[in-house]
Structure formats: C-alpha cells, structure tokens
Amino acid sequence: MSSNKGKIKKINRRDFFKKTAVFGLGATVAGSAFWRPGRASSQISIPKAPVPRRPFGRSGTMVSALSLGGMFDILNNRLALAKALDWGINYWDTAEGYGRGRSEEGIGRWFARYPHTREQVFLVTKLSKRRGGEFTPRLEACLKRLHTDYVDLFFVHGIRSIRDLDAGLKSWAQSMKKAGKIRLFGFSTHANMEECLEGAAGLP
C-alpha cells in the first residue's frame, strides 16, 4: 500500500483559523448572506439566555464573555452578525489585514444597513506596524470601511515586544482619542506573550 503522507498539505495556524473561525457561530450560518429583522432563522436556534457580559478592565464597559472573531468572509456571511446580536455577543473583533479589508467592509455594510446597531457593538480593529505607512490614513481607511466614526478599541496588531509601543505611537494614540477616532488603545501579540503582558503591566 502506498503512503499518502506526501500528499497531505501542511496548514499553518493562521490558515486553520481562517477555515474554522465561523464555526463558533454555527456552520449553518456560512451559507447565508442577508438577515431581515424579526425573521428567525430556521437553521439556528436562539439560546435560552444571552451570553453573559463582563466588565472590560477599568473602562466601565460591559462586553460579552465570547467575541465574534472577524477572520472569515463576513461580506457573504452577514447572518453571523445578526445571530451574534441575538445571542448577546457585542464584542466584534476585526482588523485591516483580515481578508485585506473585506472583514471590515462586511461589518461596515451591516452598519450601513442597520445603523441603530452600532451603539450595541463594542467594535475592535487593528493595524500592524510591520506593514509600514502612517497609521492615521490607514485608520481613516478602516473607519470608512467599517462605516463608523470611531472604534471602541484599537489594537497595534501582533507586536513582538513591549518596546514596539514607543513614545511616538503612544502620542499618536492619545491624539486619536482626543479626536474621537478611538476610545481605548491596546495591543495584540502572537509571540513573547508573557514578556509583553509583564511590560504592559508596568506602563503608566
């Protein structure tokens, strides 16, 4: 019998999550593109109780214990956004790099169609320093795709050391807060997590 080992394609962590991210909201969501208010899906049942909420640090904001991760084709699966709200999931996470902006665009089309839901959502987006370019025009492009004037939380995406949060970046974040573009500022990391968290704990 011949071996199939050579035929098995390798899949990295990011590709795996791209393929499975939508599964947390139910695989049956994946084929649906639109949602009509008041029209229950015959494919997905509403839970008896909404997802519980927790205080988000010292911000005074309550966010759902589960988040809606945006690393999937939101443009063609916007029913997932409706079900998230039905289930009380108000923490929506996306990024400039998710689908090259298509994730943000999908959420933006939702807000354009249902603008009253924007205040129900704790909206998060991210920019990576490694891509290069000034953050201000890139953030403006994110907001345009998201069809909103601000995000509740802005992350510097995928830092490798707490030193990546230099004085210039902190000053920029403060200016964006004053301009009303972002409410809260933070970072995400896929490496040196312990070092980054310890460093963040020592920040003023």
mmCIF file with all atom_site columns, C-alpha atoms in Angstrom:
data_model
loop_
_atom_site.group_PDB
_atom_site.id
_atom_site.type_symbol
_atom_site.label_atom_id
_atom_site.label_alt_id
_atom_site.label_comp_id
_atom_site.label_asym_id
_atom_site.label_entity_id
_atom_site.label_seq_id
_atom_site.pdbx_PDB_ins_code
_atom_site.Cartn_x
_atom_site.Cartn_y
_atom_site.Cartn_z
_atom_site.occupancy
_atom_site.B_iso_or_equiv
_atom_site.pdbx_formal_charge
_atom_site.auth_seq_id
_atom_site.auth_comp_id
_atom_site.auth_asym_id
_atom_site.auth_atom_id
_atom_site.pdbx_PDB_model_num
ATOM 1   C CA . MET A 1 1   ? 0.000   0.000  0.000  1.00 0.00 ? 1   MET A CA 1
ATOM 2   C CA . SER A 1 2   ? 1.427   3.378  -0.966 1.00 0.00 ? 2   SER A CA 1
ATOM 3   C CA . SER A 1 3   ? 1.799   6.092  1.648  1.00 0.00 ? 3   SER A CA 1
ATOM 4   C CA . ASN A 1 4   ? -0.321  9.278  1.482  1.00 0.00 ? 4   ASN A CA 1
ATOM 5   C CA . LYS A 1 5   ? 1.989   11.273 3.717  1.00 0.00 ? 5   LYS A CA 1
ATOM 6   C CA . GLY A 1 6   ? 3.486   13.169 0.821  1.00 0.00 ? 6   GLY A CA 1
ATOM 7   C CA . LYS A 1 7   ? 0.051   14.203 -0.405 1.00 0.00 ? 7   LYS A CA 1
ATOM 8   C CA . ILE A 1 8   ? -1.080  15.812 2.842  1.00 0.00 ? 8   ILE A CA 1
ATOM 9   C CA . LYS A 1 9   ? -0.909  19.595 2.619  1.00 0.00 ? 9   LYS A CA 1
ATOM 10  C CA . LYS A 1 10  ? 0.593   21.440 5.534  1.00 0.00 ? 10  LYS A CA 1
ATOM 11  C CA . ILE A 1 11  ? -1.663  24.026 7.145  1.00 0.00 ? 11  ILE A CA 1
ATOM 12  C CA . ASN A 1 12  ? -0.391  26.754 9.426  1.00 0.00 ? 12  ASN A CA 1
ATOM 13  C CA . ARG A 1 13  ? -2.132  28.224 12.460 1.00 0.00 ? 13  ARG A CA 1
ATOM 14  C CA . ARG A 1 14  ? -3.486  31.288 10.621 1.00 0.00 ? 14  ARG A CA 1
ATOM 15  C CA . ASP A 1 15  ? -4.894  29.219 7.730  1.00 0.00 ? 15  ASP A CA 1
ATOM 16  C CA . PHE A 1 16  ? -6.530  26.853 10.213 1.00 0.00 ? 16  PHE A CA 1
ATOM 17  C CA . PHE A 1 17  ? -8.352  29.676 11.975 1.00 0.00 ? 17  PHE A CA 1
ATOM 18  C CA . LYS A 1 18  ? -9.391  31.234 8.650  1.00 0.00 ? 18  LYS A CA 1
ATOM 19  C CA . LYS A 1 19  ? -11.100 27.979 7.745  1.00 0.00 ? 19  LYS A CA 1
ATOM 20  C CA . THR A 1 20  ? -12.718 27.405 11.141 1.00 0.00 ? 20  THR A CA 1
ATOM 21  C CA . ALA A 1 21  ? -13.401 30.871 12.582 1.00 0.00 ? 21  ALA A CA 1
ATOM 22  C CA . VAL A 1 22  ? -17.054 30.912 11.566 1.00 0.00 ? 22  VAL A CA 1
ATOM 23  C CA . PHE A 1 23  ? -17.713 27.515 13.142 1.00 0.00 ? 23  PHE A CA 1
ATOM 24  C CA . GLY A 1 24  ? -18.127 29.025 16.594 1.00 0.00 ? 24  GLY A CA 1
ATOM 25  C CA . LEU A 1 25  ? -21.351 30.703 15.481 1.00 0.00 ? 25  LEU A CA 1
ATOM 26  C CA . GLY A 1 26  ? -22.572 27.549 13.777 1.00 0.00 ? 26  GLY A CA 1
ATOM 27  C CA . ALA A 1 27  ? -21.548 26.104 10.455 1.00 0.00 ? 27  ALA A CA 1
ATOM 28  C CA . THR A 1 28  ? -25.056 26.615 9.085  1.00 0.00 ? 28  THR A CA 1
ATOM 29  C CA . VAL A 1 29  ? -24.528 30.378 9.135  1.00 0.00 ? 29  VAL A CA 1
ATOM 30  C CA . ALA A 1 30  ? -21.886 30.132 6.441  1.00 0.00 ? 30  ALA A CA 1
ATOM 31  C CA . GLY A 1 31  ? -24.250 29.874 3.501  1.00 0.00 ? 31  GLY A CA 1
ATOM 32  C CA . SER A 1 32  ? -26.432 32.879 4.346  1.00 0.00 ? 32  SER A CA 1
ATOM 33  C CA . ALA A 1 33  ? -25.697 36.420 3.195  1.00 0.00 ? 33  ALA A CA 1
ATOM 34  C CA . PHE A 1 34  ? -28.603 38.514 4.453  1.00 0.00 ? 34  PHE A CA 1
ATOM 35  C CA . TRP A 1 35  ? -30.761 38.947 7.522  1.00 0.00 ? 35  TRP A CA 1
ATOM 36  C CA . ARG A 1 36  ? -34.156 40.536 7.965  1.00 0.00 ? 36  ARG A CA 1
ATOM 37  C CA . PRO A 1 37  ? -35.083 41.937 11.408 1.00 0.00 ? 37  PRO A CA 1
ATOM 38  C CA . GLY A 1 38  ? -37.762 39.921 13.163 1.00 0.00 ? 38  GLY A CA 1
ATOM 39  C CA . ARG A 1 39  ? -37.319 36.928 10.879 1.00 0.00 ? 39  ARG A CA 1
ATOM 40  C CA . ALA A 1 40  ? -35.898 33.998 12.837 1.00 0.00 ? 40  ALA A CA 1
ATOM 41  C CA . SER A 1 41  ? -33.546 31.612 11.116 1.00 0.00 ? 41  SER A CA 1
ATOM 42  C CA . SER A 1 42  ? -34.920 28.112 10.695 1.00 0.00 ? 42  SER A CA 1
ATOM 43  C CA . GLN A 1 43  ? -31.378 26.782 10.804 1.00 0.00 ? 43  GLN A CA 1
ATOM 44  C CA . ILE A 1 44  ? -30.136 28.228 14.107 1.00 0.00 ? 44  ILE A CA 1
ATOM 45  C CA . SER A 1 45  ? -31.975 28.221 17.411 1.00 0.00 ? 45  SER A CA 1
ATOM 46  C CA . ILE A 1 46  ? -31.794 31.166 19.799 1.00 0.00 ? 46  ILE A CA 1
ATOM 47  C CA . PRO A 1 47  ? -30.203 30.264 23.160 1.00 0.00 ? 47  PRO A CA 1
ATOM 48  C CA . LYS A 1 48  ? -32.438 30.420 26.218 1.00 0.00 ? 48  LYS A CA 1
ATOM 49  C CA . ALA A 1 49  ? -30.218 33.069 27.816 1.00 0.00 ? 49  ALA A CA 1
ATOM 50  C CA . PRO A 1 50  ? -27.831 35.585 26.205 1.00 0.00 ? 50  PRO A CA 1
ATOM 51  C CA . VAL A 1 51  ? -24.072 35.215 26.508 1.00 0.00 ? 51  VAL A CA 1
ATOM 52  C CA . PRO A 1 52  ? -23.061 36.739 29.882 1.00 0.00 ? 52  PRO A CA 1
ATOM 53  C CA . ARG A 1 53  ? -21.163 40.025 29.978 1.00 0.00 ? 53  ARG A CA 1
ATOM 54  C CA . ARG A 1 54  ? -18.118 41.035 31.983 1.00 0.00 ? 54  ARG A CA 1
ATOM 55  C CA . PRO A 1 55  ? -16.504 44.402 32.836 1.00 0.00 ? 55  PRO A CA 1
ATOM 56  C CA . PHE A 1 56  ? -13.822 45.301 30.301 1.00 0.00 ? 56  PHE A CA 1
ATOM 57  C CA . GLY A 1 57  ? -10.985 46.188 32.646 1.00 0.00 ? 57  GLY A CA 1
ATOM 58  C CA . ARG A 1 58  ? -11.466 49.595 34.243 1.00 0.00 ? 58  ARG A CA 1
ATOM 59  C CA . SER A 1 59  ? -13.209 51.086 31.206 1.00 0.00 ? 59  SER A CA 1
ATOM 60  C CA . GLY A 1 60  ? -16.688 50.836 32.705 1.00 0.00 ? 60  GLY A CA 1
ATOM 61  C CA . THR A 1 61  ? -17.874 48.996 29.586 1.00 0.00 ? 61  THR A CA 1
ATOM 62  C CA . MET A 1 62  ? -19.567 45.598 29.716 1.00 0.00 ? 62  MET A CA 1
ATOM 63  C CA . VAL A 1 63  ? -18.605 43.170 26.957 1.00 0.00 ? 63  VAL A CA 1
ATOM 64  C CA . SER A 1 64  ? -19.735 39.650 26.154 1.00 0.00 ? 64  SER A CA 1
ATOM 65  C CA . ALA A 1 65  ? -17.707 36.738 27.517 1.00 0.00 ? 65  ALA A CA 1
ATOM 66  C CA . LEU A 1 66  ? -17.488 35.459 23.928 1.00 0.00 ? 66  LEU A CA 1
ATOM 67  C CA . SER A 1 67  ? -16.357 37.559 20.982 1.00 0.00 ? 67  SER A CA 1
ATOM 68  C CA . LEU A 1 68  ? -17.207 37.495 17.295 1.00 0.00 ? 68  LEU A CA 1
ATOM 69  C CA . GLY A 1 69  ? -13.890 36.983 15.509 1.00 0.00 ? 69  GLY A CA 1
ATOM 70  C CA . GLY A 1 70  ? -13.816 38.639 12.103 1.00 0.00 ? 70  GLY A CA 1
ATOM 71  C CA . MET A 1 71  ? -11.357 36.381 10.286 1.00 0.00 ? 71  MET A CA 1
ATOM 72  C CA . PHE A 1 72  ? -13.948 34.935 7.903  1.00 0.00 ? 72  PHE A CA 1
ATOM 73  C CA . ASP A 1 73  ? -15.844 36.084 4.819  1.00 0.00 ? 73  ASP A CA 1
ATOM 74  C CA . ILE A 1 74  ? -18.236 38.499 6.533  1.00 0.00 ? 74  ILE A CA 1
ATOM 75  C CA . LEU A 1 75  ? -19.297 40.001 3.197  1.00 0.00 ? 75  LEU A CA 1
ATOM 76  C CA . ASN A 1 76  ? -21.014 36.725 2.328  1.00 0.00 ? 76  ASN A CA 1
ATOM 77  C CA . ASN A 1 77  ? -21.944 35.638 5.863  1.00 0.00 ? 77  ASN A CA 1
ATOM 78  C CA . ARG A 1 78  ? -23.586 38.652 7.455  1.00 0.00 ? 78  ARG A CA 1
ATOM 79  C CA . LEU A 1 79  ? -26.210 36.467 9.116  1.00 0.00 ? 79  LEU A CA 1
ATOM 80  C CA . ALA A 1 80  ? -23.425 35.679 11.606 1.00 0.00 ? 80  ALA A CA 1
ATOM 81  C CA . LEU A 1 81  ? -23.560 39.319 12.741 1.00 0.00 ? 81  LEU A CA 1
ATOM 82  C CA . ALA A 1 82  ? -27.315 39.123 13.287 1.00 0.00 ? 82  ALA A CA 1
ATOM 83  C CA . LYS A 1 83  ? -27.022 35.935 15.300 1.00 0.00 ? 83  LYS A CA 1
ATOM 84  C CA . ALA A 1 84  ? -24.212 37.448 17.381 1.00 0.00 ? 84  ALA A CA 1
ATOM 85  C CA . LEU A 1 85  ? -26.535 40.279 18.407 1.00 0.00 ? 85  LEU A CA 1
ATOM 86  C CA . ASP A 1 86  ? -29.397 37.839 19.018 1.00 0.00 ? 86  ASP A CA 1
ATOM 87  C CA . TRP A 1 87  ? -27.136 35.894 21.382 1.00 0.00 ? 87  TRP A CA 1
ATOM 88  C CA . GLY A 1 88  ? -25.837 38.990 23.173 1.00 0.00 ? 88  GLY A CA 1
ATOM 89  C CA . ILE A 1 89  ? -22.335 38.850 21.651 1.00 0.00 ? 89  ILE A CA 1
ATOM 90  C CA . ASN A 1 90  ? -21.399 42.527 21.448 1.00 0.00 ? 90  ASN A CA 1
ATOM 91  C CA . TYR A 1 91  ? -17.578 42.252 21.212 1.00 0.00 ? 91  TYR A CA 1
ATOM 92  C CA . TRP A 1 92  ? -16.810 42.282 17.449 1.00 0.00 ? 92  TRP A CA 1
ATOM 93  C CA . ASP A 1 93  ? -13.162 41.878 16.506 1.00 0.00 ? 93  ASP A CA 1
ATOM 94  C CA . THR A 1 94  ? -11.710 42.655 13.082 1.00 0.00 ? 94  THR A CA 1
ATOM 95  C CA . ALA A 1 95  ? -8.514  44.053 11.523 1.00 0.00 ? 95  ALA A CA 1
ATOM 96  C CA . GLU A 1 96  ? -7.185  45.809 8.457  1.00 0.00 ? 96  GLU A CA 1
ATOM 97  C CA . GLY A 1 97  ? -5.399  42.599 7.485  1.00 0.00 ? 97  GLY A CA 1
ATOM 98  C CA . TYR A 1 98  ? -8.388  40.250 7.757  1.00 0.00 ? 98  TYR A CA 1
ATOM 99  C CA . GLY A 1 99  ? -9.251  39.435 4.157  1.00 0.00 ? 99  GLY A CA 1
ATOM 100 C CA . ARG A 1 100 ? -7.334  42.546 3.041  1.00 0.00 ? 100 ARG A CA 1
ATOM 101 C CA . GLY A 1 101 ? -10.062 44.766 4.437  1.00 0.00 ? 101 GLY A CA 1
ATOM 102 C CA . ARG A 1 102 ? -13.032 42.601 3.426  1.00 0.00 ? 102 ARG A CA 1
ATOM 103 C CA . SER A 1 103 ? -13.820 41.756 7.052  1.00 0.00 ? 103 SER A CA 1
ATOM 104 C CA . GLU A 1 104 ? -14.099 45.454 7.927  1.00 0.00 ? 104 GLU A CA 1
ATOM 105 C CA . GLU A 1 105 ? -16.076 46.089 4.755  1.00 0.00 ? 105 GLU A CA 1
ATOM 106 C CA . GLY A 1 106 ? -18.562 43.354 5.650  1.00 0.00 ? 106 GLY A CA 1
ATOM 107 C CA . ILE A 1 107 ? -19.156 44.840 9.101  1.00 0.00 ? 107 ILE A CA 1
ATOM 108 C CA . GLY A 1 108 ? -19.422 48.292 7.526  1.00 0.00 ? 108 GLY A CA 1
ATOM 109 C CA . ARG A 1 109 ? -22.133 47.141 5.145  1.00 0.00 ? 109 ARG A CA 1
ATOM 110 C CA . TRP A 1 110 ? -24.026 45.793 8.143  1.00 0.00 ? 110 TRP A CA 1
ATOM 111 C CA . PHE A 1 111 ? -23.822 49.146 9.952  1.00 0.00 ? 111 PHE A CA 1
ATOM 112 C CA . ALA A 1 112 ? -24.819 50.978 6.764  1.00 0.00 ? 112 ALA A CA 1
ATOM 113 C CA . ARG A 1 113 ? -27.956 48.860 6.542  1.00 0.00 ? 113 ARG A CA 1
ATOM 114 C CA . TYR A 1 114 ? -28.706 48.721 10.288 1.00 0.00 ? 114 TYR A CA 1
ATOM 115 C CA . PRO A 1 115 ? -27.120 51.907 11.731 1.00 0.00 ? 115 PRO A CA 1
ATOM 116 C CA . HIS A 1 116 ? -29.025 51.616 15.024 1.00 0.00 ? 116 HIS A CA 1
ATOM 117 C CA . THR A 1 117 ? -26.976 48.506 15.897 1.00 0.00 ? 117 THR A CA 1
ATOM 118 C CA . ARG A 1 118 ? -23.668 50.416 16.001 1.00 0.00 ? 118 ARG A CA 1
ATOM 119 C CA . GLU A 1 119 ? -24.260 51.535 19.597 1.00 0.00 ? 119 GLU A CA 1
ATOM 120 C CA . GLN A 1 120 ? -24.942 47.924 20.601 1.00 0.00 ? 120 GLN A CA 1
ATOM 121 C CA . VAL A 1 121 ? -21.493 46.772 19.487 1.00 0.00 ? 121 VAL A CA 1
ATOM 122 C CA . PHE A 1 122 ? -18.081 47.063 21.150 1.00 0.00 ? 122 PHE A CA 1
ATOM 123 C CA . LEU A 1 123 ? -16.072 47.364 17.931 1.00 0.00 ? 123 LEU A CA 1
ATOM 124 C CA . VAL A 1 124 ? -12.394 46.424 17.733 1.00 0.00 ? 124 VAL A CA 1
ATOM 125 C CA . THR A 1 125 ? -9.960  46.798 14.849 1.00 0.00 ? 125 THR A CA 1
ATOM 126 C CA . LYS A 1 126 ? -6.189  46.537 14.456 1.00 0.00 ? 126 LYS A CA 1
ATOM 127 C CA . LEU A 1 127 ? -3.247  47.812 12.411 1.00 0.00 ? 127 LEU A CA 1
ATOM 128 C CA . SER A 1 128 ? 0.162   46.171 12.106 1.00 0.00 ? 128 SER A CA 1
ATOM 129 C CA . LYS A 1 129 ? 3.359   48.227 12.277 1.00 0.00 ? 129 LYS A CA 1
ATOM 130 C CA . ARG A 1 130 ? 5.115   45.686 10.061 1.00 0.00 ? 130 ARG A CA 1
ATOM 131 C CA . ARG A 1 131 ? 3.070   46.700 7.030  1.00 0.00 ? 131 ARG A CA 1
ATOM 132 C CA . GLY A 1 132 ? 4.579   50.181 7.158  1.00 0.00 ? 132 GLY A CA 1
ATOM 133 C CA . GLY A 1 133 ? 2.993   53.516 6.363  1.00 0.00 ? 133 GLY A CA 1
ATOM 134 C CA . GLU A 1 134 ? 1.486   56.131 8.649  1.00 0.00 ? 134 GLU A CA 1
ATOM 135 C CA . PHE A 1 135 ? -1.251  54.979 10.985 1.00 0.00 ? 135 PHE A CA 1
ATOM 136 C CA . THR A 1 136 ? -3.553  57.997 10.594 1.00 0.00 ? 136 THR A CA 1
ATOM 137 C CA . PRO A 1 137 ? -4.571  57.486 6.925  1.00 0.00 ? 137 PRO A CA 1
ATOM 138 C CA . ARG A 1 138 ? -4.750  53.733 7.491  1.00 0.00 ? 138 ARG A CA 1
ATOM 139 C CA . LEU A 1 139 ? -7.075  54.198 10.472 1.00 0.00 ? 139 LEU A CA 1
ATOM 140 C CA . GLU A 1 140 ? -9.218  56.579 8.420  1.00 0.00 ? 140 GLU A CA 1
ATOM 141 C CA . ALA A 1 141 ? -9.484  53.877 5.744  1.00 0.00 ? 141 ALA A CA 1
ATOM 142 C CA . CYS A 1 142 ? -10.527 51.350 8.410  1.00 0.00 ? 142 CYS A CA 1
ATOM 143 C CA . LEU A 1 143 ? -13.254 53.669 9.694  1.00 0.00 ? 143 LEU A CA 1
ATOM 144 C CA . LYS A 1 144 ? -14.515 54.251 6.163  1.00 0.00 ? 144 LYS A CA 1
ATOM 145 C CA . ARG A 1 145 ? -14.737 50.503 5.503  1.00 0.00 ? 145 ARG A CA 1
ATOM 146 C CA . LEU A 1 146 ? -16.441 49.983 8.872  1.00 0.00 ? 146 LEU A CA 1
ATOM 147 C CA . HIS A 1 147 ? -18.935 52.781 8.148  1.00 0.00 ? 147 HIS A CA 1
ATOM 148 C CA . THR A 1 148 ? -18.356 54.389 11.539 1.00 0.00 ? 148 THR A CA 1
ATOM 149 C CA . ASP A 1 149 ? -16.690 57.474 13.000 1.00 0.00 ? 149 ASP A CA 1
ATOM 150 C CA . TYR A 1 150 ? -14.833 55.621 15.752 1.00 0.00 ? 150 TYR A CA 1
ATOM 151 C CA . VAL A 1 151 ? -13.818 52.241 17.143 1.00 0.00 ? 151 VAL A CA 1
ATOM 152 C CA . ASP A 1 152 ? -14.231 51.294 20.779 1.00 0.00 ? 152 ASP A CA 1
ATOM 153 C CA . LEU A 1 153 ? -10.843 49.588 20.943 1.00 0.00 ? 153 LEU A CA 1
ATOM 154 C CA . PHE A 1 154 ? -7.815  49.982 18.680 1.00 0.00 ? 154 PHE A CA 1
ATOM 155 C CA . PHE A 1 155 ? -5.005  47.417 18.765 1.00 0.00 ? 155 PHE A CA 1
ATOM 156 C CA . VAL A 1 156 ? -1.483  47.640 17.433 1.00 0.00 ? 156 VAL A CA 1
ATOM 157 C CA . HIS A 1 157 ? -1.564  44.218 15.820 1.00 0.00 ? 157 HIS A CA 1
ATOM 158 C CA . GLY A 1 158 ? 0.947   41.464 16.501 1.00 0.00 ? 158 GLY A CA 1
ATOM 159 C CA . ILE A 1 159 ? 3.670   43.277 18.439 1.00 0.00 ? 159 ILE A CA 1
ATOM 160 C CA . ARG A 1 160 ? 6.773   41.244 19.271 1.00 0.00 ? 160 ARG A CA 1
ATOM 161 C CA . SER A 1 161 ? 7.982   43.297 22.222 1.00 0.00 ? 161 SER A CA 1
ATOM 162 C CA . ILE A 1 162 ? 6.501   45.914 24.531 1.00 0.00 ? 162 ILE A CA 1
ATOM 163 C CA . ARG A 1 163 ? 9.192   48.214 23.110 1.00 0.00 ? 163 ARG A CA 1
ATOM 164 C CA . ASP A 1 164 ? 7.122   48.331 19.901 1.00 0.00 ? 164 ASP A CA 1
ATOM 165 C CA . LEU A 1 165 ? 4.809   50.688 21.801 1.00 0.00 ? 165 LEU A CA 1
ATOM 166 C CA . ASP A 1 166 ? 7.233   53.592 21.580 1.00 0.00 ? 166 ASP A CA 1
ATOM 167 C CA . ALA A 1 167 ? 6.631   57.185 22.670 1.00 0.00 ? 167 ALA A CA 1
ATOM 168 C CA . GLY A 1 168 ? 5.593   58.278 19.185 1.00 0.00 ? 168 GLY A CA 1
ATOM 169 C CA . LEU A 1 169 ? 2.925   55.593 18.957 1.00 0.00 ? 169 LEU A CA 1
ATOM 170 C CA . LYS A 1 170 ? 1.578   56.408 22.414 1.00 0.00 ? 170 LYS A CA 1
ATOM 171 C CA . SER A 1 171 ? 1.391   60.092 21.483 1.00 0.00 ? 171 SER A CA 1
ATOM 172 C CA . TRP A 1 172 ? -0.458  59.184 18.280 1.00 0.00 ? 172 TRP A CA 1
ATOM 173 C CA . ALA A 1 173 ? -2.963  57.095 20.252 1.00 0.00 ? 173 ALA A CA 1
ATOM 174 C CA . GLN A 1 174 ? -3.655  59.992 22.607 1.00 0.00 ? 174 GLN A CA 1
ATOM 175 C CA . SER A 1 175 ? -4.264  62.319 19.668 1.00 0.00 ? 175 SER A CA 1
ATOM 176 C CA . MET A 1 176 ? -6.705  59.832 18.116 1.00 0.00 ? 176 MET A CA 1
ATOM 177 C CA . LYS A 1 177 ? -8.545  59.579 21.430 1.00 0.00 ? 177 LYS A CA 1
ATOM 178 C CA . LYS A 1 178 ? -8.872  63.356 21.600 1.00 0.00 ? 178 LYS A CA 1
ATOM 179 C CA . ALA A 1 179 ? -10.128 63.385 18.011 1.00 0.00 ? 179 ALA A CA 1
ATOM 180 C CA . GLY A 1 180 ? -12.795 60.814 18.926 1.00 0.00 ? 180 GLY A CA 1
ATOM 181 C CA . LYS A 1 181 ? -11.460 58.196 16.496 1.00 0.00 ? 181 LYS A CA 1
ATOM 182 C CA . ILE A 1 182 ? -10.676 55.571 19.154 1.00 0.00 ? 182 ILE A CA 1
ATOM 183 C CA . ARG A 1 183 ? -11.954 55.123 22.697 1.00 0.00 ? 183 ARG A CA 1
ATOM 184 C CA . LEU A 1 184 ? -9.399  52.644 24.061 1.00 0.00 ? 184 LEU A CA 1
ATOM 185 C CA . PHE A 1 185 ? -5.885  51.677 22.951 1.00 0.00 ? 185 PHE A CA 1
ATOM 186 C CA . GLY A 1 186 ? -4.019  48.389 23.321 1.00 0.00 ? 186 GLY A CA 1
ATOM 187 C CA . PHE A 1 187 ? -2.072  45.691 21.518 1.00 0.00 ? 187 PHE A CA 1
ATOM 188 C CA . SER A 1 188 ? -2.281  42.084 20.382 1.00 0.00 ? 188 SER A CA 1
ATOM 189 C CA . THR A 1 189 ? 0.599   39.627 20.191 1.00 0.00 ? 189 THR A CA 1
ATOM 190 C CA . HIS A 1 190 ? 1.325   36.176 18.804 1.00 0.00 ? 190 HIS A CA 1
ATOM 191 C CA . ALA A 1 191 ? 4.828   35.929 20.289 1.00 0.00 ? 191 ALA A CA 1
ATOM 192 C CA . ASN A 1 192 ? 6.573   36.730 23.587 1.00 0.00 ? 192 ASN A CA 1
ATOM 193 C CA . MET A 1 193 ? 3.160   36.982 25.225 1.00 0.00 ? 193 MET A CA 1
ATOM 194 C CA . GLU A 1 194 ? 4.440   36.736 28.791 1.00 0.00 ? 194 GLU A CA 1
ATOM 195 C CA . GLU A 1 195 ? 7.055   39.443 28.218 1.00 0.00 ? 195 GLU A CA 1
ATOM 196 C CA . CYS A 1 196 ? 4.518   41.735 26.525 1.00 0.00 ? 196 CYS A CA 1
ATOM 197 C CA . LEU A 1 197 ? 1.952   41.325 29.306 1.00 0.00 ? 197 LEU A CA 1
ATOM 198 C CA . GLU A 1 198 ? 4.528   41.923 32.029 1.00 0.00 ? 198 GLU A CA 1
ATOM 199 C CA . GLY A 1 199 ? 5.744   45.009 30.183 1.00 0.00 ? 199 GLY A CA 1
ATOM 200 C CA . ALA A 1 200 ? 2.195   46.289 29.733 1.00 0.00 ? 200 ALA A CA 1
ATOM 201 C CA . ALA A 1 201 ? 1.518   45.879 33.458 1.00 0.00 ? 201 ALA A CA 1
ATOM 202 C CA . GLY A 1 202 ? 4.324   48.345 34.138 1.00 0.00 ? 202 GLY A CA 1
ATOM 203 C CA . LEU A 1 203 ? 3.074   51.029 31.753 1.00 0.00 ? 203 LEU A CA 1
ATOM 204 C CA . PRO A 1 204 ? 1.652   54.241 33.276 1.00 0.00 ? 204 PRO A CA 1
#
